[in-house]
PDB file of C-alpha atoms in Angstrom:
ATOM      1  CA  MET F 118     -45.605 -51.002-142.802  1.00 45.00           C
ATOM      2  CA  THR F 119     -42.505 -49.551-141.193  1.00 45.00           C
ATOM      3  CA  LEU F 120     -42.212 -47.206-138.303  1.00 45.00           C
ATOM      4  CA  ALA F 121     -40.078 -44.664-140.135  1.00 44.00           C
ATOM      5  CA  LYS F 122     -40.466 -41.397-138.256  1.00 47.00           C
ATOM      6  CA  ASN F 123     -40.965 -39.242-141.343  1.00 45.00           C
ATOM      7  CA  SER F 124     -44.049 -41.233-142.344  1.00 51.00           C
ATOM      8  CA  THR F 125     -45.523 -42.757-139.183  1.00 56.00           C
ATOM      9  CA  ASP F 126     -46.428 -39.476-137.502  1.00 66.00           C
ATOM     10  CA  TRP F 127     -49.033 -38.803-140.191  1.00 81.00           C
ATOM     11  CA  MET F 128     -49.731 -42.338-141.394  1.00 90.00           C
ATOM     12  CA  TRP F 129     -52.753 -42.532-139.097  1.00 91.00           C
ATOM     13  CA  LEU F 130     -54.232 -39.455-140.782  1.00 92.00           C
ATOM     14  CA  LYS F 131     -53.807 -41.034-144.212  1.00 93.00           C
ATOM     15  CA  LEU F 132     -55.462 -44.191-142.924  1.00 94.00           C
ATOM     16  CA  LEU F 133     -58.317 -42.142-141.484  1.00 95.00           C
ATOM     17  CA  CYS F 134     -58.866 -40.470-144.863  1.00 95.00           C
ATOM     18  CA  LEU F 135     -58.851 -43.906-146.502  1.00 95.00           C
ATOM     19  CA  THR F 136     -61.423 -45.093-143.955  1.00 95.00           C
ATOM     20  CA  ILE F 137     -63.710 -42.162-144.748  1.00 94.00           C
ATOM     21  CA  ILE F 138     -63.341 -42.732-148.494  1.00 94.00           C
ATOM     22  CA  ALA F 139     -64.144 -46.428-148.082  1.00 93.00           C
ATOM     23  CA  THR F 140     -67.199 -45.555-145.973  1.00 93.00           C
ATOM     24  CA  LEU F 141     -68.565 -43.137-148.563  1.00 90.00           C
ATOM     25  CA  THR F 142     -67.723 -45.436-151.483  1.00 90.00           C
ATOM     26  CA  PHE F 143     -68.883 -48.858-150.313  1.00 86.00           C
ATOM     27  CA  GLU F 144     -71.521 -48.239-147.631  1.00 78.00           C
ATOM     28  CA  HIS F 145     -74.980 -48.515-149.190  1.00 78.00           C
ATOM     29  CA  SER F 146     -73.778 -49.825-152.544  1.00 82.00           C
ATOM     30  CA  GLN F 147     -74.848 -52.557-154.935  1.00 87.00           C
ATOM     31  CA  PHE F 148     -71.438 -54.112-154.315  1.00 92.00           C
ATOM     32  CA  ASP F 149     -72.482 -54.722-150.701  1.00 93.00           C
ATOM     33  CA  VAL F 150     -75.816 -56.196-151.751  1.00 93.00           C
ATOM     34  CA  ARG F 151     -74.289 -58.499-154.351  1.00 94.00           C
ATOM     35  CA  ILE F 152     -71.786 -59.916-151.865  1.00 95.00           C
ATOM     36  CA  SER F 153     -74.501 -60.520-149.262  1.00 95.00           C
ATOM     37  CA  LYS F 154     -76.600 -62.342-151.853  1.00 95.00           C
ATOM     38  CA  LEU F 155     -73.798 -64.897-152.112  1.00 96.00           C
ATOM     39  CA  PHE F 156     -74.685 -65.915-148.535  1.00 97.00           C
ATOM     40  CA  TYR F 157     -78.456 -65.793-149.039  1.00 96.00           C
ATOM     41  CA  ALA F 158     -80.644 -68.128-151.082  1.00 92.00           C
ATOM     42  CA  ASN F 159     -84.279 -69.255-151.010  1.00 90.00           C
ATOM     43  CA  GLY F 160     -85.051 -67.098-147.992  1.00 90.00           C
ATOM     44  CA  HIS F 161     -82.237 -68.533-145.867  1.00 94.00           C
ATOM     45  CA  TRP F 162     -78.734 -67.441-144.965  1.00 97.00           C
ATOM     46  CA  LEU F 163     -75.763 -69.738-145.460  1.00 96.00           C
ATOM     47  CA  ILE F 164     -75.645 -70.593-141.762  1.00 95.00           C
ATOM     48  CA  GLU F 165     -78.087 -70.003-138.929  1.00 93.00           C
ATOM     49  CA  LYS F 166     -77.169 -67.390-136.325  1.00 92.00           C
ATOM     50  CA  GLY F 167     -75.806 -69.084-133.224  1.00 92.00           C
ATOM     51  CA  ALA F 168     -75.444 -72.474-134.951  1.00 94.00           C
ATOM     52  CA  GLN F 169     -72.716 -74.684-133.514  1.00 95.00           C
ATOM     53  CA  PRO F 170     -69.856 -75.359-133.838  1.00 95.00           C
ATOM     54  CA  TYR F 171     -69.511 -72.185-135.937  1.00 95.00           C
ATOM     55  CA  ALA F 172     -70.543 -69.833-133.119  1.00 95.00           C
ATOM     56  CA  PHE F 173     -67.887 -71.260-130.796  1.00 96.00           C
ATOM     57  CA  ILE F 174     -65.114 -71.388-133.417  1.00 96.00           C
ATOM     58  CA  PHE F 175     -65.669 -67.991-135.006  1.00 96.00           C
ATOM     59  CA  TYR F 176     -67.335 -65.981-132.224  1.00 96.00           C
ATOM     60  CA  ASP F 177     -66.782 -67.237-128.687  1.00 96.00           C
ATOM     61  CA  PHE F 178     -63.278 -68.692-129.043  1.00 96.00           C
ATOM     62  CA  PRO F 179     -61.600 -65.611-130.654  1.00 95.00           C
ATOM     63  CA  LYS F 180     -63.138 -63.361-128.005  1.00 94.00           C
ATOM     64  CA  LEU F 181     -61.949 -65.691-125.266  1.00 96.00           C
ATOM     65  CA  LEU F 182     -58.396 -65.616-126.663  1.00 95.00           C
ATOM     66  CA  LEU F 183     -58.446 -61.819-126.781  1.00 95.00           C
ATOM     67  CA  ILE F 184     -59.644 -61.635-123.174  1.00 95.00           C
ATOM     68  CA  LEU F 185     -56.905 -64.062-122.115  1.00 94.00           C
ATOM     69  CA  LEU F 186     -54.331 -61.945-123.953  1.00 94.00           C
ATOM     70  CA  GLY F 187     -55.556 -58.866-122.121  1.00 94.00           C
ATOM     71  CA  ILE F 188     -55.324 -60.661-118.771  1.00 93.00           C
ATOM     72  CA  CYS F 189     -51.823 -61.835-119.641  1.00 90.00           C
ATOM     73  CA  LEU F 190     -50.697 -58.292-120.524  1.00 93.00           C
ATOM     74  CA  ILE F 191     -52.179 -56.830-117.341  1.00 94.00           C
ATOM     75  CA  THR F 192     -50.551 -59.565-115.266  1.00 90.00           C
ATOM     76  CA  LEU F 193     -47.163 -58.923-116.894  1.00 88.00           C
ATOM     77  CA  LEU F 194     -47.380 -55.206-116.154  1.00 90.00           C
ATOM     78  CA  ILE F 195     -48.273 -55.924-112.520  1.00 88.00           C
ATOM     79  CA  TRP F 196     -45.374 -58.377-112.169  1.00 83.00           C
ATOM     80  CA  ARG F 197     -42.919 -55.892-113.627  1.00 82.00           C
ATOM     81  CA  TYR F 198     -44.164 -53.155-111.330  1.00 81.00           C
ATOM     82  CA  TRP F 199     -43.749 -55.546-108.412  1.00 80.00           C
ATOM     83  CA  GLN F 200     -40.203 -56.321-109.555  1.00 76.00           C
ATOM     84  CA  ARG F 201     -39.246 -52.671-109.713  1.00 75.00           C
ATOM     85  CA  ARG F 202     -40.632 -52.135-106.223  1.00 74.00           C
ATOM     86  CA  TYR F 203     -39.140 -55.314-104.749  1.00 69.00           C
ATOM     87  CA  ALA F 204     -35.799 -56.126-106.395  1.00 59.00           C
ATOM     88  CA  HIS F 205     -35.593 -59.566-104.811  1.00 57.00           C
ATOM     89  CA  THR F 206     -38.695 -60.811-106.694  1.00 53.00           C
ATOM     90  CA  VAL F 207     -38.136 -63.679-109.149  1.00 51.00           C
ATOM     91  CA  ASN F 208     -37.902 -62.566-112.791  1.00 56.00           C
ATOM     92  CA  ALA F 209     -41.500 -62.471-114.027  1.00 52.00           C
ATOM     93  CA  ASN F 210     -40.645 -62.921-117.682  1.00 55.00           C
ATOM     94  CA  VAL F 211     -39.988 -66.636-117.273  1.00 50.00           C
ATOM     95  CA  PHE F 212     -43.691 -67.187-116.531  1.00 53.00           C
ATOM     96  CA  PHE F 213     -44.912 -65.687-119.821  1.00 55.00           C
ATOM     97  CA  ILE F 214     -44.894 -66.670-123.474  1.00 62.00           C
ATOM     98  CA  ARG F 215     -41.511 -65.642-124.841  1.00 67.00           C
ATOM     99  CA  PRO F 216     -42.718 -63.140-127.525  1.00 71.00           C
ATOM    100  CA  ILE F 217     -44.836 -61.327-124.914  1.00 79.00           C
ATOM    101  CA  ALA F 218     -42.125 -61.427-122.259  1.00 76.00           C
ATOM    102  CA  ALA F 219     -39.683 -59.904-124.771  1.00 83.00           C
ATOM    103  CA  LEU F 220     -41.819 -56.758-125.088  1.00 88.00           C
ATOM    104  CA  SER F 221     -40.945 -53.650-123.124  1.00 90.00           C
ATOM    105  CA  SER F 222     -43.447 -52.363-120.580  1.00 91.00           C
ATOM    106  CA  ARG F 223     -44.255 -49.468-122.917  1.00 94.00           C
ATOM    107  CA  GLU F 224     -45.055 -51.941-125.703  1.00 95.00           C
ATOM    108  CA  VAL F 225     -47.162 -54.082-123.378  1.00 95.00           C
ATOM    109  CA  GLY F 226     -49.101 -51.004-122.254  1.00 96.00           C
ATOM    110  CA  TYR F 227     -49.604 -49.889-125.857  1.00 97.00           C
ATOM    111  CA  LEU F 228     -50.852 -53.311-126.940  1.00 97.00           C
ATOM    112  CA  LEU F 229     -53.217 -53.537-123.972  1.00 97.00           C
ATOM    113  CA  ILE F 230     -54.714 -50.109-124.662  1.00 97.00           C
ATOM    114  CA  THR F 231     -55.047 -50.927-128.366  1.00 98.00           C
ATOM    115  CA  ILE F 232     -56.970 -54.175-127.892  1.00 97.00           C
ATOM    116  CA  ILE F 233     -59.294 -52.344-125.483  1.00 97.00           C
ATOM    117  CA  MET F 234     -59.775 -49.100-127.406  1.00 97.00           C
ATOM    118  CA  VAL F 235     -60.300 -50.523-130.910  1.00 97.00           C
ATOM    119  CA  PRO F 236     -63.413 -52.631-130.114  1.00 96.00           C
ATOM    120  CA  THR F 237     -64.691 -49.986-127.692  1.00 96.00           C
ATOM    121  CA  ILE F 238     -64.509 -47.125-130.203  1.00 97.00           C
ATOM    122  CA  ILE F 239     -66.056 -49.182-132.997  1.00 97.00           C
ATOM    123  CA  ALA F 240     -68.842 -50.499-130.747  1.00 95.00           C
ATOM    124  CA  THR F 241     -69.554 -46.916-129.661  1.00 95.00           C
ATOM    125  CA  LEU F 242     -69.752 -45.748-133.273  1.00 94.00           C
ATOM    126  CA  LYS F 243     -72.431 -48.381-133.934  1.00 92.00           C
ATOM    127  CA  SER F 244     -74.720 -46.670-131.462  1.00 88.00           C
ATOM    128  CA  PHE F 245     -74.517 -43.444-133.482  1.00 92.00           C
ATOM    129  CA  THR F 246     -74.731 -44.754-137.047  1.00 93.00           C
ATOM    130  CA  HIS F 247     -77.953 -46.805-136.664  1.00 91.00           C
ATOM    131  CA  VAL F 248     -77.157 -48.739-139.861  1.00 93.00           C
ATOM    132  CA  SER F 249     -79.251 -51.867-140.351  1.00 92.00           C
ATOM    133  CA  CYS F 250     -77.888 -55.381-140.755  1.00 94.00           C
ATOM    134  CA  PRO F 251     -78.684 -57.171-144.029  1.00 95.00           C
ATOM    135  CA  ASN F 252     -80.994 -59.589-142.206  1.00 94.00           C
ATOM    136  CA  ASN F 253     -83.052 -56.603-140.979  1.00 93.00           C
ATOM    137  CA  LEU F 254     -83.753 -55.376-144.501  1.00 94.00           C
ATOM    138  CA  SER F 255     -86.718 -56.034-146.757  1.00 93.00           C
ATOM    139  CA  LEU F 256     -84.169 -57.008-149.424  1.00 92.00           C
ATOM    140  CA  PHE F 257     -83.459 -60.110-147.341  1.00 94.00           C
ATOM    141  CA  SER F 258     -86.929 -60.844-145.908  1.00 90.00           C
ATOM    142  CA  GLY F 259     -86.571 -58.333-143.082  1.00 90.00           C
ATOM    143  CA  ASP F 260     -88.869 -55.437-142.250  1.00 91.00           C
ATOM    144  CA  LEU F 261     -86.621 -52.369-142.546  1.00 92.00           C
ATOM    145  CA  PRO F 262     -85.938 -50.250-145.653  1.00 92.00           C
ATOM    146  CA  TYR F 263     -82.475 -50.069-147.180  1.00 91.00           C
ATOM    147  CA  LEU F 264     -81.136 -46.659-146.110  1.00 90.00           C
ATOM    148  CA  ASN F 265     -77.738 -45.079-146.545  1.00 87.00           C
ATOM    149  CA  LEU F 266     -75.562 -44.024-143.618  1.00 90.00           C
ATOM    150  CA  TRP F 267     -76.875 -40.452-143.380  1.00 90.00           C
ATOM    151  CA  GLN F 268     -80.506 -41.550-143.666  1.00 90.00           C
ATOM    152  CA  SER F 269     -79.967 -44.163-140.960  1.00 90.00           C
ATOM    153  CA  ILE F 270     -78.469 -41.568-138.604  1.00 90.00           C
ATOM    154  CA  LEU F 271     -81.378 -39.179-139.176  1.00 91.00           C
ATOM    155  CA  THR F 272     -84.117 -41.785-138.781  1.00 89.00           C
ATOM    156  CA  LYS F 273     -82.346 -43.540-135.868  1.00 88.00           C
ATOM    157  CA  THR F 274     -83.292 -47.026-136.945  1.00 86.00           C
ATOM    158  CA  PRO F 275     -83.263 -49.605-134.110  1.00 85.00           C
ATOM    159  CA  ALA F 276     -80.497 -51.697-135.700  1.00 85.00           C
ATOM    160  CA  LYS F 277     -76.835 -50.971-134.939  1.00 89.00           C
ATOM    161  CA  CYS F 278     -74.579 -52.851-137.344  1.00 92.00           C
ATOM    162  CA  PHE F 279     -71.970 -50.427-138.719  1.00 94.00           C
ATOM    163  CA  PRO F 280     -68.995 -50.736-138.377  1.00 95.00           C
ATOM    164  CA  ALA F 281     -68.494 -54.429-137.600  1.00 96.00           C
ATOM    165  CA  ALA F 282     -67.683 -54.711-133.884  1.00 95.00           C
ATOM    166  CA  HIS F 283     -67.028 -58.452-133.718  1.00 95.00           C
ATOM    167  CA  ALA F 284     -64.393 -58.342-136.464  1.00 96.00           C
ATOM    168  CA  SER F 285     -62.768 -55.358-134.734  1.00 96.00           C
ATOM    169  CA  ALA F 286     -61.789 -57.674-131.881  1.00 95.00           C
ATOM    170  CA  GLY F 287     -59.565 -59.544-134.337  1.00 96.00           C
ATOM    171  CA  PHE F 288     -58.398 -56.370-136.064  1.00 98.00           C
ATOM    172  CA  SER F 289     -57.411 -54.872-132.701  1.00 97.00           C
ATOM    173  CA  LEU F 290     -54.329 -57.094-132.902  1.00 97.00           C
ATOM    174  CA  TYR F 291     -52.995 -54.693-135.547  1.00 97.00           C
ATOM    175  CA  GLY F 292     -51.277 -53.218-132.508  1.00 96.00           C
ATOM    176  CA  LEU F 293     -48.713 -56.006-132.917  1.00 96.00           C
ATOM    177  CA  VAL F 294     -47.743 -54.586-136.314  1.00 96.00           C
ATOM    178  CA  PHE F 295     -46.425 -51.376-134.767  1.00 95.00           C
ATOM    179  CA  LEU F 296     -44.395 -52.866-131.920  1.00 95.00           C
ATOM    180  CA  PRO F 297     -40.708 -51.928-132.390  1.00 94.00           C
ATOM    181  CA  THR F 298     -39.583 -55.283-130.964  1.00 93.00           C
ATOM    182  CA  LEU F 299     -41.558 -57.183-133.625  1.00 92.00           C
ATOM    183  CA  GLN F 300     -40.801 -54.931-136.594  1.00 91.00           C
ATOM    184  CA  LYS F 301     -39.012 -57.622-138.591  1.00 93.00           C
ATOM    185  CA  TYR F 302     -42.219 -59.659-138.476  1.00 93.00           C
ATOM    186  CA  CYS F 303     -44.612 -56.768-139.163  1.00 94.00           C
ATOM    187  CA  TYR F 304     -45.690 -57.900-142.644  1.00 95.00           C
ATOM    188  CA  LYS F 305     -46.358 -61.457-141.515  1.00 96.00           C
ATOM    189  CA  ILE F 306     -48.271 -60.177-138.497  1.00 96.00           C
ATOM    190  CA  PHE F 307     -50.301 -57.864-140.732  1.00 97.00           C
ATOM    191  CA  VAL F 308     -51.326 -60.779-142.964  1.00 97.00           C
ATOM    192  CA  VAL F 309     -52.243 -63.018-140.018  1.00 97.00           C
ATOM    193  CA  VAL F 310     -54.273 -60.326-138.225  1.00 98.00           C
ATOM    194  CA  THR F 311     -56.048 -59.326-141.440  1.00 98.00           C
ATOM    195  CA  SER F 312     -56.934 -62.973-142.091  1.00 97.00           C
ATOM    196  CA  LEU F 313     -58.211 -63.383-138.536  1.00 97.00           C
ATOM    197  CA  GLY F 314     -60.348 -60.259-138.662  1.00 97.00           C
ATOM    198  CA  TRP F 315     -61.871 -61.140-142.026  1.00 98.00           C
ATOM    199  CA  THR F 316     -62.565 -64.708-140.914  1.00 97.00           C
ATOM    200  CA  MET F 317     -64.539 -63.292-137.988  1.00 97.00           C
ATOM    201  CA  GLY F 318     -66.193 -60.764-140.284  1.00 97.00           C
ATOM    202  CA  ILE F 319     -67.185 -63.272-142.967  1.00 97.00           C
ATOM    203  CA  TYR F 320     -68.705 -65.484-140.279  1.00 97.00           C
ATOM    204  CA  LYS F 321     -71.069 -62.638-139.370  1.00 97.00           C
ATOM    205  CA  MET F 322     -71.759 -61.944-143.048  1.00 97.00           C
ATOM    206  CA  ALA F 323     -72.726 -65.574-143.545  1.00 97.00           C
ATOM    207  CA  PHE F 324     -75.922 -65.115-141.510  1.00 96.00           C
ATOM    208  CA  GLY F 325     -76.636 -61.526-142.510  1.00 96.00           C
ATOM    209  CA  ASP F 326     -75.317 -59.605-139.520  1.00 96.00           C
ATOM    210  CA  HIS F 327     -73.028 -57.428-141.647  1.00 95.00           C
ATOM    211  CA  PHE F 328     -72.383 -56.166-145.140  1.00 95.00           C
ATOM    212  CA  PHE F 329     -68.912 -56.362-146.688  1.00 96.00           C
ATOM    213  CA  SER F 330     -68.367 -52.628-146.151  1.00 95.00           C
ATOM    214  CA  HIS F 331     -69.048 -52.980-142.426  1.00 96.00           C
ATOM    215  CA  THR F 332     -66.031 -55.271-142.044  1.00 97.00           C
ATOM    216  CA  LEU F 333     -63.873 -53.271-144.466  1.00 97.00           C
ATOM    217  CA  VAL F 334     -64.420 -50.025-142.565  1.00 97.00           C
ATOM    218  CA  SER F 335     -63.860 -51.841-139.278  1.00 97.00           C
ATOM    219  CA  MET F 336     -60.504 -53.093-140.566  1.00 98.00           C
ATOM    220  CA  LEU F 337     -59.357 -49.669-141.774  1.00 97.00           C
ATOM    221  CA  LEU F 338     -60.540 -47.906-138.637  1.00 97.00           C
ATOM    222  CA  SER F 339     -58.809 -50.481-136.415  1.00 98.00           C
ATOM    223  CA  LEU F 340     -55.568 -49.944-138.331  1.00 97.00           C
ATOM    224  CA  THR F 341     -55.999 -46.177-137.997  1.00 97.00           C
ATOM    225  CA  ILE F 342     -56.475 -46.346-134.231  1.00 97.00           C
ATOM    226  CA  ALA F 343     -53.532 -48.724-133.755  1.00 97.00           C
ATOM    227  CA  CYS F 344     -51.295 -46.474-135.866  1.00 95.00           C
ATOM    228  CA  ALA F 345     -52.406 -43.296-134.065  1.00 95.00           C
ATOM    229  CA  LEU F 346     -51.683 -44.841-130.669  1.00 95.00           C
ATOM    230  CA  ALA F 347     -48.287 -46.077-131.901  1.00 95.00           C
ATOM    231  CA  SER F 348     -47.350 -42.576-133.053  1.00 92.00           C
ATOM    232  CA  VAL F 349     -47.958 -41.399-129.469  1.00 92.00           C
ATOM    233  CA  PHE F 350     -46.412 -44.305-127.550  1.00 92.00           C
ATOM    234  CA  PHE F 351     -43.297 -44.740-129.693  1.00 88.00           C
ATOM    235  CA  LYS F 352     -42.744 -41.222-131.010  1.00 77.00           C
ATOM    236  CA  LYS F 353     -39.448 -40.678-129.180  1.00 59.00           C
ATOM    237  CA  SER F 354     -38.062 -44.061-130.179  1.00 52.00           C
ATOM    238  CA  LEU F 355     -38.882 -43.844-133.887  1.00 45.00           C
ATOM    239  CA  LYS F 356     -35.956 -43.038-136.149  1.00 42.00           C
TER     240      LYS F 356
END
């Protein structure tokens, strides 16, 4: 996962193709159904939706951390702007966590836009796909038929569950992978972010809010968006 110029410019396109292939391959498949059945038995899901402390640990807390990160990034950009305008201002970097303070303003701006755009784009896509959640389907004691992606779009079912928006909040941190300052840690960051996103995704799968493919496509699409933005923000600096 390097930022080599000869590969990064078009890496996002390769990732987009992989996302489309994954969508066509796994969405509406027996593989999805079999995985969901691991979380469903005797008419009940593994955990109840909204049950505590799971909802706080895997839903509320990660979102809160992401919001705090966004606030921190915005604050850092404002401080740096203030410094450039008023040279006598105290160095702002001392007030921030060292890894964040070490980032350039361009990197901070890129990361901020990434963590905003990734969940926003994926949440918007959900309103167009109309794919049902497992717990909406007659296969799992729901009242909706099991339709593929195209059928769901045409019939405009009331459910909106594809791709997985909650997991995309975790996957939006893929922006960290493409930061030039953190390149020596990119593989470790990739593993941590992937683990975080899938933890959030599996939580939703555990009570039937998503199929496996919903989280998989969310992961690939998040990586695609982060890579595409990086190719724009860091194009001149890539070598």
